[in-house]
Amino acid sequence: MEGINPLVIFFASIFTSNMILANFLGMCSFIAVSKETKTSLGLGQAVTFVLTGTTILNYFIYHYLLVPFGLEYLRFIVFIITIAAFVQLVEMIVERYLPTLYYSLGIFLPLITVNCAILGVAIFMVIRDYNLLQSIAFGIGSGIGWMLAIVAMAGIRQKIKRAPIPKGLEGAGITLIITGMMALAFIGFSGIVNIQ
Amino acid sequence: MYNILITVAVITGITAVLALILTWADVRIADYGERKIVINNDKELVVEGGNTLLSSLIANEIFIPSACGGKGTCGYCKCKVDSGAGPVLATELTYLSDSDMKNNVRLSCQVKVKDDMSIQIPEDLFNVKQFKGAIEIAKDITPTIKFLRIKITDGQEIDFKAGQYVQLLAPPYGDSTEEVFRAYSIASSSFEKNFIDLIIGYVDGGILTTYVHKHLSEGDKVTFNGPYGDFYLQESEVDVVLVAVGTGMAPIRSILYEMLHKKIDRNTIFFFGARTKDDLFMLDEMKMFENELPRFRFIPCLSRPREEDNWQGHVGRVNDAIFKYLEGKDSTEAYLCGSAPMIDSTVNALIDKGILKNNIFYDKFD
Ligand SMILES: Cc1cc2nc3c(=O)[nH]c(=O)nc-3n(C[C@H](O)[C@H](O)[C@H](O)COP(=O)(O)OP(=O)(O)OC[C@H]3O[C@@H](n4cnc5c(N)ncnc54)[C@H](O)[C@@H]3O)c2cc1C
Ligand code: FES
């Protein structure tokens, strides 16, 4: 994928190839935490940070360790291990040196380990053969896209709090339906660029 | 073969490097070293940094009430932290009032000890201990209320004021996977130091009450800590009004035993609310108190007596009985126990009768 400008990848991963609304990755925390805009924003920022960090880390591990030894097939397990370790490290560092940030994110940080959007981005980066710059743009963009989706969802959920929703659909049910509608709306962007 | 070796080597290498980094971080970054906690500008503890304030205190056998077991959902574990606590956390906000915020009051289960700290806790809490006991008596006293007598089996004695409560532990059982503590008022006399009585109502689906009602039987071992609370009989000579509904009987029974033992002769009236005759209990003991305490009167009130109850006493809620039978003086002291709505409406009734708000003491059971 030599051709695509990193900037194009950046914007595409926010809008047209949004991790949640186009790829449906990272759904569990998206549904669990999207009750309040403030906390969603916190989680969104944390996801963006971890996504960027792990994408870069995984890029180096993949290209400088796995490829030379012909071990590409190990990428899933290696990526997962890297992500888990990175999240733990970040948690410790943030807790120690940035207490205010930690207190606003603290409880969400560990959640990110099991966010499949993170693994998704690392794998897409490999499948689509991005170079380093493209990978970084893709990582940051996907994080921002994920944050955009969860904050929008939290806003909607706060608005519909008092709406009469059929009992069986309350909570996760209605959230999934709204996600579907948001995804439909985002299809409107899809003609603009395509990085698949 | 070469492939397998290389695979193992690379995976091992990567995990080893990551593990090394994390171990290093754990030692260098997550190690907060030893920290000092100065309590009430007097007592000094040295604790291992990085744990919550609550668990650091418990490790040093200072028990702060913590009904939710440190999950930040009960708001009981408040204490004043003068320095070293860092900014107020999002998880604390729900439980801190404006005046708490001004006075540096924090939830000790959320605050971590990362710096030296200076905290203030009520002196009473130094008296709180953890006890091991065995169920000596477990019997149903109404269809929904159980009486427990817990004998202390670890050689300690419990020292409490009539009206205070303990926290009983339910270990993981059935679908409940965590240890939980819940508050229960001590129903026995404060002169009995080797056992405590509890009166525990059944709450549908409740974790601890289901444990007590469906799983505990005589001989079983239990753990509790206490005593806690500032609800107890004040030392004075003035008239006393006692009001309780259901399990609210517990602290009142303890107070009555205290009056009996100390031969306290105060003009005392006890309004006890229940729905039907089946929900009344310990009537014999109340009769005994009426015989032994010269100026004590017991008034049971049934809110929904059934035909077959053949009820001659007061019909209606305790509020109506207060309205009917109580001659309020502004000096009268009132002690109430029960659910929040019952307490709120009773406080209003007592104020209407002329009792001063400052003389009304209560324990809300929820
Ligand atoms: C100072 C103090 C003293 C207390 N003394 C006593 C006592 O002597 N005897 C006694 O029986 N209880 C007493 N309580 C109440 C007791 O601590 C528990 O809250 C109660 O027993 C329920 O515990 P649980 O674990 O079974 O229910 P939980 O698992 O905590 O609750 C399960 C569900 O039931 C609801 N629920 C909880 N309590 C009630 C209730 N009372 N009525 C209706 N719904 C409820 C909750 O909202 C929740 O949805 C006291 C409480 C306090 C704060
Ligand atoms: S122990 Fe319940 S809020 Fe801290």
Coordinates of C-alpha atoms and ligand atoms in Angstrom, one line a residue:
Chain A
M1 CA 0.0 0.0 0.0
E2 CA 2.7 2.4 -0.9
G3 CA 0.3 4.7 -2.6
I4 CA -2.1 5.9 0.1
N5 CA -1.2 9.1 1.8
P6 CA -1.1 8.6 5.6
L7 CA -3.4 11.6 6.0
V8 CA -6.0 9.8 3.9
I9 CA -5.7 6.7 6.1
F10 CA -6.1 8.9 9.1
F11 CA -9.4 10.5 8.1
A12 CA -10.7 7.3 6.5
S13 CA -10.1 5.4 9.7
I14 CA -12.1 8.0 11.6
F15 CA -15.1 8.1 9.2
T16 CA -15.4 5.6 6.4
S17 CA -13.6 2.7 8.1
N18 CA -14.6 3.5 11.6
M19 CA -13.6 0.6 13.9
I20 CA -17.0 0.3 15.5
L21 CA -19.4 1.5 12.9
A22 CA -17.8 -0.1 9.8
N23 CA -15.9 -3.1 11.4
F24 CA -17.9 -3.7 14.5
L25 CA -14.8 -4.2 16.6
G26 CA -14.5 -3.2 20.3
M27 CA -18.2 -3.6 20.9
C28 CA -18.2 -4.9 24.5
S29 CA -16.6 -1.8 26.1
F30 CA -18.5 0.4 23.6
I31 CA -21.8 -0.9 25.0
A32 CA -20.8 -1.2 28.6
V33 CA -19.2 2.2 29.1
S34 CA -21.3 4.4 26.8
K35 CA -23.8 5.5 29.5
E36 CA -22.2 8.9 30.2
T37 CA -20.4 11.3 27.8
K38 CA -17.7 12.2 30.3
T39 CA -16.5 8.6 31.1
S40 CA -16.9 7.7 27.4
L41 CA -14.5 10.5 26.5
G42 CA -12.1 9.2 29.1
L43 CA -12.2 5.7 27.7
G44 CA -12.0 7.0 24.2
Q45 CA -8.8 8.9 25.0
A46 CA -7.3 5.9 26.7
V47 CA -8.1 3.7 23.8
T48 CA -6.6 6.2 21.3
F49 CA -3.4 6.3 23.4
V50 CA -3.1 2.6 23.7
L51 CA -3.9 2.0 20.1
T52 CA -1.2 4.4 18.9
G53 CA 1.3 2.9 21.3
T54 CA 0.6 -0.7 20.6
T55 CA 0.4 -0.2 16.8
I56 CA 3.9 1.2 16.7
L57 CA 5.2 -1.5 19.0
N58 CA 3.6 -4.2 17.1
Y59 CA 4.8 -2.7 13.8
F60 CA 8.4 -3.1 15.0
I61 CA 7.9 -6.5 16.5
Y62 CA 6.2 -7.8 13.3
H63 CA 8.6 -6.3 10.8
Y64 CA 11.9 -6.7 12.7
L65 CA 11.3 -10.0 14.6
L66 CA 8.5 -12.1 13.1
V67 CA 9.1 -11.4 9.4
P68 CA 12.9 -12.1 9.4
F69 CA 12.4 -15.4 11.1
G70 CA 9.4 -16.3 8.9
L71 CA 7.1 -16.4 11.9
E72 CA 4.2 -14.2 10.6
Y73 CA 1.7 -16.9 11.6
L74 CA 2.5 -16.1 15.3
R75 CA 1.2 -12.6 15.0
F76 CA -2.1 -13.1 16.8
I77 CA -0.6 -14.4 20.0
V78 CA 2.4 -12.0 19.9
F79 CA 0.1 -9.0 19.3
I80 CA -2.1 -10.0 22.2
I81 CA 0.8 -10.5 24.6
T82 CA 2.3 -7.1 23.6
I83 CA -1.0 -5.3 24.0
A84 CA -1.6 -6.9 27.5
A85 CA 1.9 -6.0 28.6
F86 CA 1.7 -2.5 27.2
V87 CA -1.6 -1.7 28.9
Q88 CA -0.2 -2.9 32.3
L89 CA 2.9 -0.8 31.8
V90 CA 0.8 2.3 30.9
E91 CA -1.4 1.7 33.9
M92 CA 1.5 1.7 36.2
I93 CA 3.2 4.7 34.7
V94 CA 0.0 6.8 34.6
E95 CA -0.9 5.8 38.1
R96 CA 2.5 6.9 39.4
Y97 CA 3.3 10.0 37.3
L98 CA 0.0 11.4 36.1
P99 CA -2.4 10.8 39.1
T100 CA -5.1 13.1 37.8
L101 CA -5.3 11.4 34.5
Y102 CA -5.2 8.0 36.3
Y103 CA -8.1 8.9 38.5
S104 CA -10.3 9.9 35.6
L105 CA -9.3 6.8 33.5
G106 CA -8.1 4.4 36.2
I107 CA -11.0 2.0 36.0
F108 CA -11.1 1.9 32.2
L109 CA -7.5 1.3 31.6
P110 CA -7.5 -2.5 32.3
L111 CA -10.7 -2.8 30.2
I112 CA -8.7 -1.8 27.1
T113 CA -6.6 -5.0 27.1
V114 CA -9.7 -7.0 26.0
N115 CA -10.8 -4.4 23.5
C116 CA -10.6 -6.2 20.1
A117 CA -10.4 -2.9 18.2
I118 CA -6.8 -2.8 19.4
L119 CA -5.9 -6.2 18.0
G120 CA -8.0 -5.4 15.0
V121 CA -5.9 -2.4 14.1
A122 CA -2.6 -4.4 14.5
I123 CA -3.9 -7.1 12.2
F124 CA -5.3 -4.8 9.6
M125 CA -2.0 -3.0 9.6
V126 CA -0.3 -6.2 8.6
I127 CA -3.0 -7.4 6.1
R128 CA -3.0 -4.0 4.3
D129 CA 0.8 -3.9 4.3
Y130 CA 1.1 -0.4 5.8
N131 CA 4.4 1.2 6.3
L132 CA 5.4 2.9 9.6
L133 CA 3.9 6.3 8.9
Q134 CA 0.7 4.8 7.5
S135 CA 0.4 2.5 10.6
I136 CA 0.8 5.4 12.9
A137 CA -1.9 7.4 11.1
F138 CA -4.1 4.3 11.1
G139 CA -3.6 3.8 14.8
I140 CA -4.3 7.3 15.8
G141 CA -7.2 7.6 13.4
S142 CA -8.8 4.4 14.5
G143 CA -8.6 5.5 18.1
I144 CA -10.2 8.9 17.4
G145 CA -12.9 7.1 15.3
W146 CA -13.6 4.8 18.2
M147 CA -13.8 7.7 20.6
L148 CA -16.1 9.6 18.2
A149 CA -18.5 6.7 18.1
I150 CA -18.6 6.0 21.8
V151 CA -19.0 9.7 22.7
A152 CA -21.8 10.0 20.2
M153 CA -23.5 6.9 21.5
A154 CA -23.2 8.2 25.1
G155 CA -24.8 11.4 24.0
I156 CA -27.7 9.6 22.4
R157 CA -28.1 7.3 25.4
Q158 CA -28.2 10.2 27.8
K159 CA -30.9 11.8 25.6
I160 CA -33.1 8.6 25.4
K161 CA -32.9 8.0 29.2
R162 CA -36.5 9.0 29.7
A163 CA -37.8 7.7 26.5
P164 CA -40.4 4.9 26.7
I165 CA -38.4 1.9 25.6
P166 CA -40.0 -1.6 25.5
K167 CA -38.7 -3.5 28.6
G168 CA -37.0 -6.2 26.6
L169 CA -35.0 -3.7 24.6
E170 CA -33.6 -1.6 27.5
G171 CA -29.8 -1.4 27.9
A172 CA -27.8 -3.4 25.5
G173 CA -30.7 -4.1 23.1
I174 CA -31.5 -0.5 22.3
T175 CA -27.8 0.3 22.2
L176 CA -27.2 -2.3 19.5
I177 CA -30.1 -1.0 17.5
I178 CA -28.8 2.6 17.7
T179 CA -25.4 1.4 16.8
G180 CA -26.9 -0.1 13.7
M181 CA -28.6 3.2 12.8
M182 CA -25.3 5.1 13.4
A183 CA -23.5 2.6 11.1
L184 CA -26.1 3.2 8.4
A185 CA -25.6 7.0 8.8
F186 CA -21.8 6.5 8.5
I187 CA -22.3 4.6 5.3
G188 CA -23.0 8.1 3.9
F189 CA -19.2 8.7 4.1
S190 CA -18.2 5.6 2.5
G191 CA -18.0 6.9 -1.1
I192 CA -15.4 9.5 -0.2
V193 CA -12.4 7.3 0.3
N194 CA -11.8 3.7 0.7
I195 CA -8.8 2.1 2.3
Q196 CA -10.0 -1.5 2.5
Chain B
M1 CA 12.5 -28.9 13.7
Y2 CA 14.3 -25.7 13.0
N3 CA 10.9 -24.0 12.7
I4 CA 9.7 -25.3 16.0
L5 CA 12.9 -24.2 17.8
I6 CA 12.8 -20.8 16.3
T7 CA 9.1 -20.3 17.2
V8 CA 9.7 -21.3 20.7
A9 CA 12.7 -19.1 21.0
V10 CA 11.0 -16.1 19.6
I11 CA 7.9 -16.4 21.7
T12 CA 10.0 -17.1 24.7
G13 CA 12.2 -14.2 23.9
I14 CA 9.3 -11.7 23.5
T15 CA 7.4 -12.8 26.6
A16 CA 10.6 -12.8 28.6
V17 CA 11.5 -9.3 27.5
L18 CA 8.0 -8.1 28.3
A19 CA 7.9 -9.9 31.6
L20 CA 11.3 -8.3 32.5
I21 CA 10.0 -4.9 31.6
L22 CA 6.9 -5.4 33.7
T23 CA 8.8 -6.8 36.6
W24 CA 11.2 -3.9 36.5
A25 CA 8.2 -1.5 36.3
D26 CA 6.6 -3.3 39.3
V27 CA 9.8 -2.8 41.3
R28 CA 10.6 0.7 40.2
I29 CA 7.3 2.3 39.2
A30 CA 4.6 0.6 41.2
D31 CA 6.7 0.4 44.4
Y32 CA 5.7 3.2 46.7
G33 CA 8.0 2.1 49.4
E34 CA 7.1 2.4 53.1
R35 CA 4.7 5.2 53.9
K36 CA 3.7 6.7 57.2
I37 CA 0.2 7.3 58.3
V38 CA -0.2 9.6 61.2
I39 CA -3.6 9.2 62.9
N40 CA -5.1 12.0 64.9
N41 CA -1.7 13.7 65.1
D42 CA -0.7 11.0 67.6
K43 CA -0.5 7.4 66.5
E44 CA 1.9 6.5 63.7
L45 CA 1.7 3.6 61.4
V46 CA 4.2 2.4 58.8
V47 CA 2.5 0.7 55.9
E48 CA 3.5 -0.6 52.5
G49 CA 2.6 2.1 49.9
G50 CA 0.2 1.5 47.0
N51 CA -2.7 -0.1 48.8
T52 CA -5.9 1.6 49.7
L53 CA -6.1 3.5 52.9
L54 CA -8.9 1.2 54.1
S55 CA -6.9 -2.0 53.6
S56 CA -3.8 -0.4 55.1
L57 CA -5.8 0.4 58.2
I58 CA -7.4 -3.0 58.4
A59 CA -4.0 -4.6 58.1
N60 CA -3.1 -2.7 61.2
E61 CA -6.3 -3.8 63.0
I62 CA -8.0 -0.4 62.7
F63 CA -11.5 -1.2 61.4
I64 CA -13.4 1.5 59.6
P65 CA -17.0 0.7 58.8
S66 CA -17.1 -0.6 55.2
A67 CA -20.4 -2.2 54.5
C68 CA -19.7 -2.8 50.8
G69 CA -16.3 -4.3 51.5
G70 CA -14.4 -1.5 49.7
K71 CA -16.2 -1.3 46.4
G72 CA -17.1 2.4 46.9
T73 CA -20.8 1.8 46.9
C74 CA -21.8 2.2 50.6
G75 CA -20.1 5.5 51.6
Y76 CA -19.5 4.2 55.1
C77 CA -15.7 4.2 55.1
K78 CA -15.4 8.0 55.2
C79 CA -12.5 9.5 57.1
K80 CA -10.8 12.9 57.2
V81 CA -7.5 13.0 55.3
D82 CA -5.6 16.2 56.0
S83 CA -2.7 15.5 53.7
G84 CA -1.3 13.0 51.2
A85 CA -4.6 11.8 49.6
G86 CA -4.3 13.5 46.2
P87 CA -7.3 14.8 44.2
V88 CA -10.8 13.6 44.9
L89 CA -11.7 10.7 42.6
A90 CA -14.7 10.3 40.4
T91 CA -15.7 7.2 42.3
E92 CA -15.9 9.1 45.5
L93 CA -18.0 12.0 44.3
T94 CA -21.4 10.4 44.8
Y95 CA -20.8 9.9 48.5
L96 CA -19.2 13.2 49.4
S97 CA -21.3 16.2 50.4
D98 CA -20.2 19.7 50.0
S99 CA -19.2 20.0 53.6
D100 CA -17.3 16.7 53.3
M101 CA -15.3 18.2 50.4
K102 CA -14.5 21.3 52.4
N103 CA -13.3 19.2 55.3
N104 CA -11.1 16.8 53.4
V105 CA -13.4 13.9 54.1
R106 CA -12.6 11.0 51.7
L107 CA -13.7 7.4 51.1
S108 CA -10.9 5.4 52.6
C109 CA -11.5 2.4 50.3
Q110 CA -10.8 4.5 47.2
V111 CA -7.9 6.6 48.3
K112 CA -4.5 4.9 47.9
V113 CA -1.6 5.4 50.2
K114 CA 1.1 6.8 47.9
D115 CA 2.5 9.5 50.1
D116 CA 2.8 10.0 53.8
M117 CA -0.6 10.8 55.1
S118 CA -2.2 12.5 58.1
I119 CA -5.7 11.3 58.9
Q120 CA -8.3 11.9 61.5
I121 CA -10.6 9.1 62.7
P122 CA -13.0 8.9 65.7
E123 CA -11.2 7.5 68.8
D124 CA -14.0 5.0 69.1
L125 CA -12.8 3.1 66.1
F126 CA -9.6 2.1 67.9
N127 CA -11.9 -0.1 70.0
V128 CA -13.2 -1.9 66.9
K129 CA -12.0 -5.5 66.6
Q130 CA -12.6 -8.5 64.4
F131 CA -14.2 -11.5 66.2
K132 CA -14.7 -15.1 65.4
G133 CA -17.8 -16.8 66.8
A134 CA -20.1 -19.7 66.5
I135 CA -23.9 -19.7 66.2
E136 CA -25.3 -20.7 69.5
I137 CA -28.9 -20.1 68.8
A138 CA -30.6 -19.6 65.4
K139 CA -34.4 -19.5 65.6
D140 CA -37.3 -17.9 63.6
I141 CA -39.1 -15.5 65.8
T142 CA -41.6 -14.4 63.1
P143 CA -42.1 -15.8 59.5
T144 CA -39.5 -13.4 58.2
I145 CA -37.2 -12.6 61.2
K146 CA -34.5 -14.7 62.6
F147 CA -32.9 -14.4 66.0
L148 CA -29.2 -15.3 66.2
R149 CA -27.0 -15.6 69.3
I150 CA -23.3 -15.6 68.3
K151 CA -20.9 -16.9 71.0
I152 CA -17.4 -15.3 70.6
T153 CA -15.0 -18.3 70.3
D154 CA -11.6 -16.6 69.9
G155 CA -11.1 -15.6 73.5
Q156 CA -11.9 -11.9 73.0
E157 CA -14.5 -9.9 74.8
I158 CA -16.7 -7.3 73.1
D159 CA -17.0 -3.9 74.6
F160 CA -19.9 -1.8 73.2
K161 CA -22.5 0.7 74.1
A162 CA -26.2 -0.4 73.8
G163 CA -27.4 0.8 70.4
Q164 CA -24.2 0.2 68.5
Y165 CA -23.9 -2.2 65.6
V166 CA -21.5 -4.8 64.2
Q167 CA -20.7 -5.9 60.6
L168 CA -21.4 -9.5 59.9
L169 CA -19.5 -11.3 57.1
A170 CA -21.1 -13.6 54.6
P171 CA -18.4 -15.7 52.8
P172 CA -18.9 -16.6 49.2
Y173 CA -21.8 -19.1 48.9
G174 CA -24.2 -20.2 46.1
D175 CA -24.3 -17.5 43.4
S176 CA -22.7 -14.9 45.7
T177 CA -19.0 -15.0 44.8
E178 CA -17.6 -12.3 47.1
E179 CA -17.3 -11.7 50.8
V180 CA -19.8 -9.1 51.9
F181 CA -20.2 -7.3 55.2
R182 CA -23.6 -5.9 56.4
A183 CA -24.4 -3.9 59.4
Y184 CA -26.6 -5.4 62.2
S185 CA -27.4 -3.7 65.5
I186 CA -26.5 -5.7 68.6
A187 CA -29.6 -6.8 70.4
S188 CA -28.0 -8.2 73.5
S189 CA -27.0 -6.5 76.8
S190 CA -23.7 -4.6 76.8
F191 CA -23.0 -6.4 80.0
E192 CA -22.7 -9.7 78.1
K193 CA -19.3 -9.6 76.7
N194 CA -19.0 -13.2 75.4
F195 CA -21.8 -13.3 72.9
I196 CA -24.0 -11.0 70.9
D197 CA -27.6 -11.3 69.8
L198 CA -28.7 -10.2 66.3
I199 CA -32.2 -9.8 64.9
I200 CA -32.1 -10.2 61.2
G201 CA -35.0 -9.8 58.8
Y202 CA -35.2 -11.6 55.5
V203 CA -34.8 -9.4 52.4
D204 CA -35.9 -11.2 49.1
G205 CA -32.7 -11.7 47.1
G206 CA -30.5 -10.0 49.7
I207 CA -27.0 -11.5 49.9
L208 CA -26.4 -11.5 53.6
T209 CA -30.0 -12.1 54.8
T210 CA -30.4 -15.1 52.4
Y211 CA -27.1 -16.5 53.8
V212 CA -28.4 -16.1 57.4
H213 CA -31.9 -17.4 56.7
K214 CA -31.2 -20.2 54.3
H215 CA -27.6 -21.3 55.0
L216 CA -26.6 -20.7 58.6
S217 CA -27.5 -23.1 61.3
E218 CA -26.5 -23.7 64.9
G219 CA -22.8 -24.5 65.4
D220 CA -21.7 -22.8 62.2
K221 CA -18.7 -20.4 62.5
V222 CA -19.0 -16.7 61.6
T223 CA -16.8 -13.6 61.5
F224 CA -17.9 -10.1 62.5
N225 CA -16.3 -6.8 63.4
G226 CA -17.4 -3.9 65.5
P227 CA -18.7 -2.2 67.5
Y228 CA -19.6 0.9 65.3
G229 CA -22.0 3.7 65.5
D230 CA -22.9 6.7 67.6
F231 CA -26.5 5.7 68.2
Y232 CA -26.7 4.9 71.9
L233 CA -28.5 6.0 75.1
Q234 CA -27.4 9.4 76.3
E235 CA -26.6 9.8 79.9
S236 CA -29.4 12.1 81.4
E237 CA -32.5 12.0 83.4
V238 CA -35.1 13.2 80.9
D239 CA -38.0 11.2 79.5
V240 CA -37.3 8.6 76.7
V241 CA -39.3 7.7 73.7
L242 CA -38.3 4.6 71.9
V243 CA -39.7 3.8 68.4
A244 CA -38.9 0.8 66.3
V245 CA -40.5 -1.2 63.5
G246 CA -39.6 -4.9 62.7
T247 CA -35.9 -5.6 63.2
G248 CA -35.5 -2.1 64.6
M249 CA -36.2 -3.9 67.8
A250 CA -32.6 -5.0 68.0
P251 CA -30.8 -1.9 69.4
I252 CA -33.8 -1.0 71.5
R253 CA -33.7 -4.3 73.2
S254 CA -30.0 -3.7 74.0
I255 CA -30.9 -0.3 75.4
L256 CA -33.6 -1.8 77.6
Y257 CA -31.2 -4.3 79.0
E258 CA -28.8 -1.5 79.7
M259 CA -31.5 0.3 81.6
L260 CA -32.3 -2.8 83.5
H261 CA -28.6 -3.5 84.5
K262 CA -27.8 0.0 85.4
K263 CA -31.1 0.4 87.2
I264 CA -31.8 3.5 85.1
D265 CA -35.2 4.8 86.1
R266 CA -36.4 7.2 83.4
N267 CA -39.9 7.7 82.2
T268 CA -39.8 5.5 79.1
I269 CA -42.3 4.6 76.4
F270 CA -41.6 2.2 73.6
F271 CA -43.7 2.2 70.4
F272 CA -43.2 -1.0 68.4
G273 CA -44.7 -1.3 64.9
A274 CA -45.7 -4.5 63.1
R275 CA -48.2 -5.5 60.4
T276 CA -50.0 -8.4 62.0
K277 CA -49.9 -10.3 65.2
D278 CA -47.5 -12.8 63.6
D279 CA -44.9 -10.1 63.1
L280 CA -44.8 -9.3 66.8
F281 CA -42.0 -10.9 68.9
M282 CA -40.3 -10.9 72.3
L283 CA -43.5 -9.9 74.0
D284 CA -42.6 -11.9 77.1
E285 CA -39.4 -9.9 77.4
M286 CA -41.3 -6.7 77.0
K287 CA -43.6 -7.8 79.8
M288 CA -40.5 -8.6 81.9
F289 CA -39.1 -5.1 81.2
E290 CA -42.5 -3.6 82.2
N291 CA -42.3 -5.5 85.5
E292 CA -38.7 -4.7 86.3
L293 CA -38.4 -1.1 85.1
P294 CA -40.7 1.1 87.2
R295 CA -41.7 3.7 84.6
F296 CA -41.5 1.7 81.3
R297 CA -44.4 1.3 79.0
F298 CA -44.6 -0.9 75.9
I299 CA -47.0 -0.1 73.1
P300 CA -47.2 -2.5 70.2
C301 CA -49.0 -1.1 67.2
L302 CA -50.4 -3.2 64.4
S303 CA -50.9 -1.5 61.0
R304 CA -52.9 -4.3 59.4
P305 CA -54.3 -6.6 62.1
R306 CA -56.2 -9.6 60.7
E307 CA -59.6 -10.7 61.9
E308 CA -58.2 -13.8 63.5
D309 CA -55.6 -11.7 65.4
N310 CA -58.3 -10.5 67.7
W311 CA -56.2 -7.5 68.4
Q312 CA -57.2 -5.3 71.3
G313 CA -54.2 -2.9 71.2
H314 CA -53.4 0.1 69.1
V315 CA -54.4 -0.2 65.4
G316 CA -52.4 2.0 63.0
R317 CA -48.8 3.0 62.4
V318 CA -46.4 4.1 65.1
N319 CA -47.0 7.7 64.0
D320 CA -50.6 7.6 64.9
A321 CA -49.8 6.0 68.3
I322 CA -47.3 8.7 69.0
F323 CA -49.9 11.3 68.2
K324 CA -52.4 9.5 70.5
Y325 CA -50.3 8.4 73.5
L326 CA -47.3 10.7 73.7
E327 CA -47.1 13.8 75.8
G328 CA -44.1 15.5 74.3
K329 CA -41.8 17.7 76.3
D330 CA -39.0 19.6 74.6
S331 CA -36.4 17.9 76.8
T332 CA -37.6 14.4 75.9
E333 CA -35.1 12.2 74.1
A334 CA -36.2 10.0 71.2
Y335 CA -34.4 6.9 69.8
L336 CA -35.7 5.5 66.5
C337 CA -34.7 2.5 64.5
G338 CA -36.0 1.1 61.2
S339 CA -36.3 2.0 57.5
A340 CA -35.6 5.4 56.1
P341 CA -39.3 6.3 55.3
M342 CA -40.4 5.2 58.8
I343 CA -37.7 7.3 60.4
D344 CA -38.4 10.4 58.4
S345 CA -42.1 10.3 59.1
T346 CA -41.6 9.5 62.8
V347 CA -39.1 12.4 63.2
N348 CA -41.8 14.7 61.8
A349 CA -44.4 13.3 64.2
L350 CA -42.1 13.8 67.1
I351 CA -41.2 17.4 66.2
D352 CA -44.9 18.1 65.9
K353 CA -45.2 16.8 69.5
G354 CA -42.7 19.4 70.5
I355 CA -39.5 17.3 70.8
L356 CA -36.4 19.1 69.8
K357 CA -34.7 17.9 66.7
N358 CA -31.3 17.7 68.5
N359 CA -32.8 15.3 71.0
I360 CA -33.9 12.8 68.3
F361 CA -31.4 10.0 67.6
Y362 CA -31.8 7.3 65.0
D363 CA -30.2 4.5 63.0
K364 CA -31.5 4.1 59.5
F365 CA -31.4 0.5 58.4
D366 CA -30.9 1.1 54.7
Ligands
LIG1 C1 -26.6 0.9 61.2 C2 -27.4 -0.2 60.6 C3 -28.0 -1.2 61.4 C4 -28.7 -2.2 60.9 N1 -29.2 -3.2 61.7 C5 -30.0 -4.2 61.2 C6 -30.6 -5.1 62.1 O1 -30.5 -5.1 63.3 N2 -31.4 -6.1 61.5 C7 -31.6 -6.2 60.1 O2 -32.3 -7.1 59.7 N3 -31.0 -5.3 59.3 C8 -30.2 -4.3 59.8 N4 -29.7 -3.4 58.9 C9 -29.8 -3.6 57.5 C10 -28.7 -4.5 57.0 O3 -27.5 -4.0 57.1 C11 -28.9 -4.9 55.5 O4 -29.0 -3.8 54.7 C12 -30.0 -5.8 55.2 O5 -30.1 -6.9 56.1 C13 -30.0 -6.3 53.7 O6 -28.8 -7.0 53.5 P1 -28.7 -8.1 52.3 O7 -27.2 -8.4 52.1 O8 -29.5 -9.3 52.6 O9 -29.3 -7.3 51.1 P2 -28.5 -6.7 49.8 O10 -27.9 -7.8 49.1 O11 -27.7 -5.6 50.3 O12 -29.7 -6.1 49.0 C14 -30.4 -6.8 48.0 C15 -31.5 -5.9 47.4 O13 -32.5 -5.7 48.4 C16 -32.7 -4.3 48.6 N5 -32.8 -4.1 50.1 C17 -31.8 -4.0 51.0 N6 -32.3 -3.9 52.2 C18 -33.7 -3.8 52.1 C19 -34.7 -3.7 53.0 N7 -34.5 -3.5 54.3 N8 -36.0 -3.7 52.5 C20 -36.2 -3.8 51.2 N9 -35.3 -3.9 50.3 C21 -34.0 -3.9 50.7 C22 -31.5 -3.6 48.1 O14 -31.8 -2.4 47.5 C23 -31.1 -4.6 47.0 O15 -31.7 -4.3 45.8 C24 -28.9 -2.3 59.5 C25 -28.4 -1.3 58.6 C26 -27.6 -0.3 59.2 C27 -27.0 0.7 58.2
FES2 S1 -16.3 0.6 51.9 FE1 -18.1 1.1 51.0 S2 -17.7 3.0 50.1 FE2 -15.8 2.4 50.9

